[in-house]
Coordinates of N, CA and C in Angstrom, one line a residue:
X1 N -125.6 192.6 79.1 CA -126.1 192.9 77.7 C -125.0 192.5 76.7
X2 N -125.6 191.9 75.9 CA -124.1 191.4 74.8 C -124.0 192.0 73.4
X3 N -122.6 192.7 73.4 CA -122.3 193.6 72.1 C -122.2 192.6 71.5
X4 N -123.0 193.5 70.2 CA -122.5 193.2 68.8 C -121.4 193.3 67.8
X5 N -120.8 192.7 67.1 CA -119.7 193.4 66.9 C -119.8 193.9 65.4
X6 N -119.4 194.2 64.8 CA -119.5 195.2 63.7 C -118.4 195.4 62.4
X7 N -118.3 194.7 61.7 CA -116.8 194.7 60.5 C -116.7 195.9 60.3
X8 N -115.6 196.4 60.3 CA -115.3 197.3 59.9 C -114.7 197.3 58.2
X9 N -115.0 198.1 57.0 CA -114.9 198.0 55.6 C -113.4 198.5 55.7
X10 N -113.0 198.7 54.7 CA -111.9 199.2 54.3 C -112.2 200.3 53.3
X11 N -111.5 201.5 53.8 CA -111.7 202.2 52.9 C -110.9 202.7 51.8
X12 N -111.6 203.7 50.9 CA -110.6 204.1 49.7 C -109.7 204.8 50.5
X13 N -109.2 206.0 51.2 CA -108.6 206.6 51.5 C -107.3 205.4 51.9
X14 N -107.7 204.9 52.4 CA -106.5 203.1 53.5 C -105.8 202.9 52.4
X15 N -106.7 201.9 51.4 CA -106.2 201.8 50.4 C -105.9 202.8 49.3
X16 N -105.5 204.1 49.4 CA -104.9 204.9 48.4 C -103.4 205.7 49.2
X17 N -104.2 205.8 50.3 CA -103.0 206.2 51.1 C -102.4 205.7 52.2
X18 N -101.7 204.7 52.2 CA -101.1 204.1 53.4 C -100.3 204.7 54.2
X19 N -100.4 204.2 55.6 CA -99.8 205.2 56.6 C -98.1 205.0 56.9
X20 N -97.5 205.7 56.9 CA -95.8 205.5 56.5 C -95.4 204.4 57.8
X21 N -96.0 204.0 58.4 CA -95.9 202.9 59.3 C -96.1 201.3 58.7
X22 N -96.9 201.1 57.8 CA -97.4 200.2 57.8 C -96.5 199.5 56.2
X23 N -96.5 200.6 55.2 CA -95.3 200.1 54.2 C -94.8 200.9 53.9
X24 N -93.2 201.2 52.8 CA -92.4 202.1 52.5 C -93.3 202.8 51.5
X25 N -92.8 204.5 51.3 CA -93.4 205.4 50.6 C -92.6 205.4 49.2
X26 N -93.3 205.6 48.4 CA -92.7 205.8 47.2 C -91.6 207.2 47.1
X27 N -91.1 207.9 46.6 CA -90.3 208.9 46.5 C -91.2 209.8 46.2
X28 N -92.6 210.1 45.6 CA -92.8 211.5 45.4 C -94.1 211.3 46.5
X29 N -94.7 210.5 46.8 CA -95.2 211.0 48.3 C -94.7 210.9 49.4
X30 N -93.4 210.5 49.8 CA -92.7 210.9 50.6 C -92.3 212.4 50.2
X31 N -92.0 212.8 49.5 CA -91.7 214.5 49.1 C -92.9 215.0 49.7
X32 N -93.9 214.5 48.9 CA -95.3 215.3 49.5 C -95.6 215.4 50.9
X33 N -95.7 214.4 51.3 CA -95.4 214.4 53.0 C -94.9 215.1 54.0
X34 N -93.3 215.4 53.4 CA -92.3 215.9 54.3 C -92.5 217.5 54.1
X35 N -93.0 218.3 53.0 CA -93.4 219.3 52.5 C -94.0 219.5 53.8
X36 N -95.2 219.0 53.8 CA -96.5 219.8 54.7 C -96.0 219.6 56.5
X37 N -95.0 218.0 56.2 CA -94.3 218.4 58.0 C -93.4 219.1 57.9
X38 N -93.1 219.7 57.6 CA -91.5 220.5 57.3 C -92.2 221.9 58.1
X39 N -93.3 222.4 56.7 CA -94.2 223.3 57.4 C -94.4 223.5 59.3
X40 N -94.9 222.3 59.0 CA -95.5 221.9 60.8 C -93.8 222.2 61.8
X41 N -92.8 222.4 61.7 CA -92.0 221.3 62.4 C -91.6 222.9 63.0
X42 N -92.1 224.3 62.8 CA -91.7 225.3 63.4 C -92.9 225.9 64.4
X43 N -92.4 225.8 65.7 CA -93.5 225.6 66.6 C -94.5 227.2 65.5
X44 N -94.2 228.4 65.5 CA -95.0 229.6 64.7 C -96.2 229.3 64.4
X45 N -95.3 228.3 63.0 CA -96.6 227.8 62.2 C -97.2 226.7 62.3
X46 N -97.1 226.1 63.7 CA -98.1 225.3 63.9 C -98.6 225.9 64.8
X47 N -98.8 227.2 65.4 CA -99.7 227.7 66.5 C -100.7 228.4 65.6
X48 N -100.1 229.1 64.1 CA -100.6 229.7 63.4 C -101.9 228.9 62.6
X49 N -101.1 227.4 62.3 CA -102.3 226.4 61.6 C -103.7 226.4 62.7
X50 N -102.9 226.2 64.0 CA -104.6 226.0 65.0 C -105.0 227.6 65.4
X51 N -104.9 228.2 65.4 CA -104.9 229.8 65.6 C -106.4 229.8 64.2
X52 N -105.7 229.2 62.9 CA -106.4 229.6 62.1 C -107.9 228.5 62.0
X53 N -107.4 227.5 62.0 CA -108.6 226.0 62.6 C -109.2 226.5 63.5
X54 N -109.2 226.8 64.7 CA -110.3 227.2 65.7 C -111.0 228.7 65.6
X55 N -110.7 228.9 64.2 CA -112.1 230.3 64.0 C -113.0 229.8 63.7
X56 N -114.4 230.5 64.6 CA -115.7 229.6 64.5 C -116.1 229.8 62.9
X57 N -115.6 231.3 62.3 CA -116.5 231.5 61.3 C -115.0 230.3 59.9
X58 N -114.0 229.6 60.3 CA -113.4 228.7 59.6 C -112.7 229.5 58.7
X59 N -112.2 230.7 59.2 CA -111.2 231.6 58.2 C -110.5 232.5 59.0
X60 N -109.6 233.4 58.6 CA -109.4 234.8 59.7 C -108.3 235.4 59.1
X61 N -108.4 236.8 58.7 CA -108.0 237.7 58.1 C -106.4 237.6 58.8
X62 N -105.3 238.2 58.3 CA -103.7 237.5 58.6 C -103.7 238.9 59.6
X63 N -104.3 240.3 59.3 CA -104.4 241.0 60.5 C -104.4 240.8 61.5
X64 N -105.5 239.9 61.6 CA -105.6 239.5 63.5 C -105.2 238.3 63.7
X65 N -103.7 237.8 63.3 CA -103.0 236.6 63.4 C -102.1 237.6 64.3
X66 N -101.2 238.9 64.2 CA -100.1 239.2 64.5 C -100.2 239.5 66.3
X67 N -101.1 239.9 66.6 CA -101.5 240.0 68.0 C -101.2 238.7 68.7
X68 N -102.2 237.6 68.8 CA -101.8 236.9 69.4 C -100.7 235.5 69.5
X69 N -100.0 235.7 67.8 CA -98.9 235.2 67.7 C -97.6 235.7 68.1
X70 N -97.8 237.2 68.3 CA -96.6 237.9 69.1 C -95.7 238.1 68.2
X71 N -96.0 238.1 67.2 CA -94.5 238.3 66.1 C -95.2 239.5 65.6
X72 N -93.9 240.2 64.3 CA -94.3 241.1 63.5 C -95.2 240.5 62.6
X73 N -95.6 241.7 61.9 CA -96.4 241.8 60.7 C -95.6 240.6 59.6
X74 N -94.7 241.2 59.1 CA -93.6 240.7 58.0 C -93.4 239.5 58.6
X75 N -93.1 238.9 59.6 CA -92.9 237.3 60.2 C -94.2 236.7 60.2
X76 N -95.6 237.4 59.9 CA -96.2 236.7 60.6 C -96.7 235.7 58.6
X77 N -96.4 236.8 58.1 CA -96.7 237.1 56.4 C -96.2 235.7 56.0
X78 N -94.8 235.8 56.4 CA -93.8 234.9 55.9 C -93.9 233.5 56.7
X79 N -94.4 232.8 57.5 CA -95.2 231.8 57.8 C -96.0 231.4 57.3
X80 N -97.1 232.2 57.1 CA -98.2 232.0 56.5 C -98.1 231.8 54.9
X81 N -97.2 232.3 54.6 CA -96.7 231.8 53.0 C -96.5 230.6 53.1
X82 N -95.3 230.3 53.9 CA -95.1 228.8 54.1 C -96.2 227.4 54.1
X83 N -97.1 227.9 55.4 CA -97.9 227.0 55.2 C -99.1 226.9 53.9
X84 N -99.1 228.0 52.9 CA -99.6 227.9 52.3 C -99.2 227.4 50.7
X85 N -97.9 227.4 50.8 CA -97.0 226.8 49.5 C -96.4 225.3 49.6
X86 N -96.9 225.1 51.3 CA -97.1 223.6 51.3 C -98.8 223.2 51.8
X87 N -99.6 223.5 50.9 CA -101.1 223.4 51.0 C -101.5 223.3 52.2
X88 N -101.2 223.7 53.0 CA -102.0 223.3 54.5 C -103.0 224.4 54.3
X89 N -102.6 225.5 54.1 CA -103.6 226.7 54.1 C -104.1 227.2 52.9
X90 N -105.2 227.9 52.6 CA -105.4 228.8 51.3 C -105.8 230.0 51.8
X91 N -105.8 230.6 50.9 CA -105.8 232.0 50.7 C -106.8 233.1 49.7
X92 N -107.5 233.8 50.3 CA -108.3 234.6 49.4 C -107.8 236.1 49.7
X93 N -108.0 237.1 48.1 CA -107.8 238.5 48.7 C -109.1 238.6 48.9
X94 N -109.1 240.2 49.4 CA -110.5 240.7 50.0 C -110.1 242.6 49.8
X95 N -109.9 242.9 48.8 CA -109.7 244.1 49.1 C -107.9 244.0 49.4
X96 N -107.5 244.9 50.2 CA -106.5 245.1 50.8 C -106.0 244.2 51.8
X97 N -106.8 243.2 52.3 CA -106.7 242.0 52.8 C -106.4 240.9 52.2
X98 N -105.8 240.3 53.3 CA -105.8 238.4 53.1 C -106.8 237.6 54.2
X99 N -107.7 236.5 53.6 CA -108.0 235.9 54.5 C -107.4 234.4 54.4
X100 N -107.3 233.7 55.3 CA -106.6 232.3 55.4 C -107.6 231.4 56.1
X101 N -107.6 230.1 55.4 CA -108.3 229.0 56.5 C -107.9 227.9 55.7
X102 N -108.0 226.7 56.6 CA -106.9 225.3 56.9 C -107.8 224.4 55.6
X103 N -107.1 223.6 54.7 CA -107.2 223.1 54.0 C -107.4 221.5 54.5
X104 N -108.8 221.3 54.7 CA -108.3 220.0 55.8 C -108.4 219.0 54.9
X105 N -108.3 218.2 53.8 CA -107.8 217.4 53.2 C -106.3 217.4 53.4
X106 N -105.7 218.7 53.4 CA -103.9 217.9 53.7 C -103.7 217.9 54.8
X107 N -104.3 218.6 55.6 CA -104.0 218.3 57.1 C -104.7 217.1 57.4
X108 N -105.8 216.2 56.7 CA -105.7 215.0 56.9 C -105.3 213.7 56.1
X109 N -104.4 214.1 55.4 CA -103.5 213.7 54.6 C -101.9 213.1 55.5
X110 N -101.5 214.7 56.0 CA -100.4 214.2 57.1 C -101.2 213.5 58.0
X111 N -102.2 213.5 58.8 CA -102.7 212.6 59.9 C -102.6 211.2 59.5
X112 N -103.4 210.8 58.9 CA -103.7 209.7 57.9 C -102.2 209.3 57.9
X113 N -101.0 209.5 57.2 CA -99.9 209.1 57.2 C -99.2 208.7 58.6
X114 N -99.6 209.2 59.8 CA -99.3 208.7 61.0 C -99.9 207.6 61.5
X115 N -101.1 207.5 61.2 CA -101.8 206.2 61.3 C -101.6 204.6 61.0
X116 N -101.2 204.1 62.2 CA -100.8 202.5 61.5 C -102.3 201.5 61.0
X117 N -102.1 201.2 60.4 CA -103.1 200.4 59.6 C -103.1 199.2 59.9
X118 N -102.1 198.6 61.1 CA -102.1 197.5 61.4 C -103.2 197.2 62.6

């Protein structure tokens, strides 16, 4: 049976945001970049980014982060700040609560930037 083959377009995103492989970054999105891996580059808060990504309901109160991340309360706070003052995450109150869930435009923002375009 013989494939068809199929052009692939180019999209806006390619063309708006090239992958740091393919040409040099300007200086303020390279800032922006290094921001949100900086974030990532402490194992915590990257168990904490997928901790918070694989809630079915796409959110999860910072309460039930401290259990299975094994840290305190106050450590778990102060990660979660992090990832959220480098946009990976947002944040809603609720009462006496925080809830958190993953901002996936920047998390595919850093992806995207690892991608070679060649």
């Amino acid at each position: 049976m013989a494939r068809k083959s199929v052009a692939v377009l180019d999209t806006d995103a390619a063309a708006c945001c090239p992958s740091v492989l393919s040409e040099p970054l300007d200086a303020a999105h390279a800032e922006h970049l290094a921001r949100g891996f900086a974030a990532l580059a402490d194992p915590a808060r990257l168990r904490l980014l997928s901790l918070i990504a694989g809630q079915p309901e796409g959110e999860v109160c910072a309460c039930e982060l401290v259990e299975p991340l094994g840290k305190s309360q106050p450590t778990v706070s102060h990660h979660l700040k992090v990832l959220f003052e480098a946009g990976l995450v947002d944040r809603e109150r609720r009462g006496p609560w925080v809830w958190y869930r993953v901002v996936p435009a920047r998390v595919d923002d850093l992806s995207e930037a690892l991608r070679s375009n060649r």
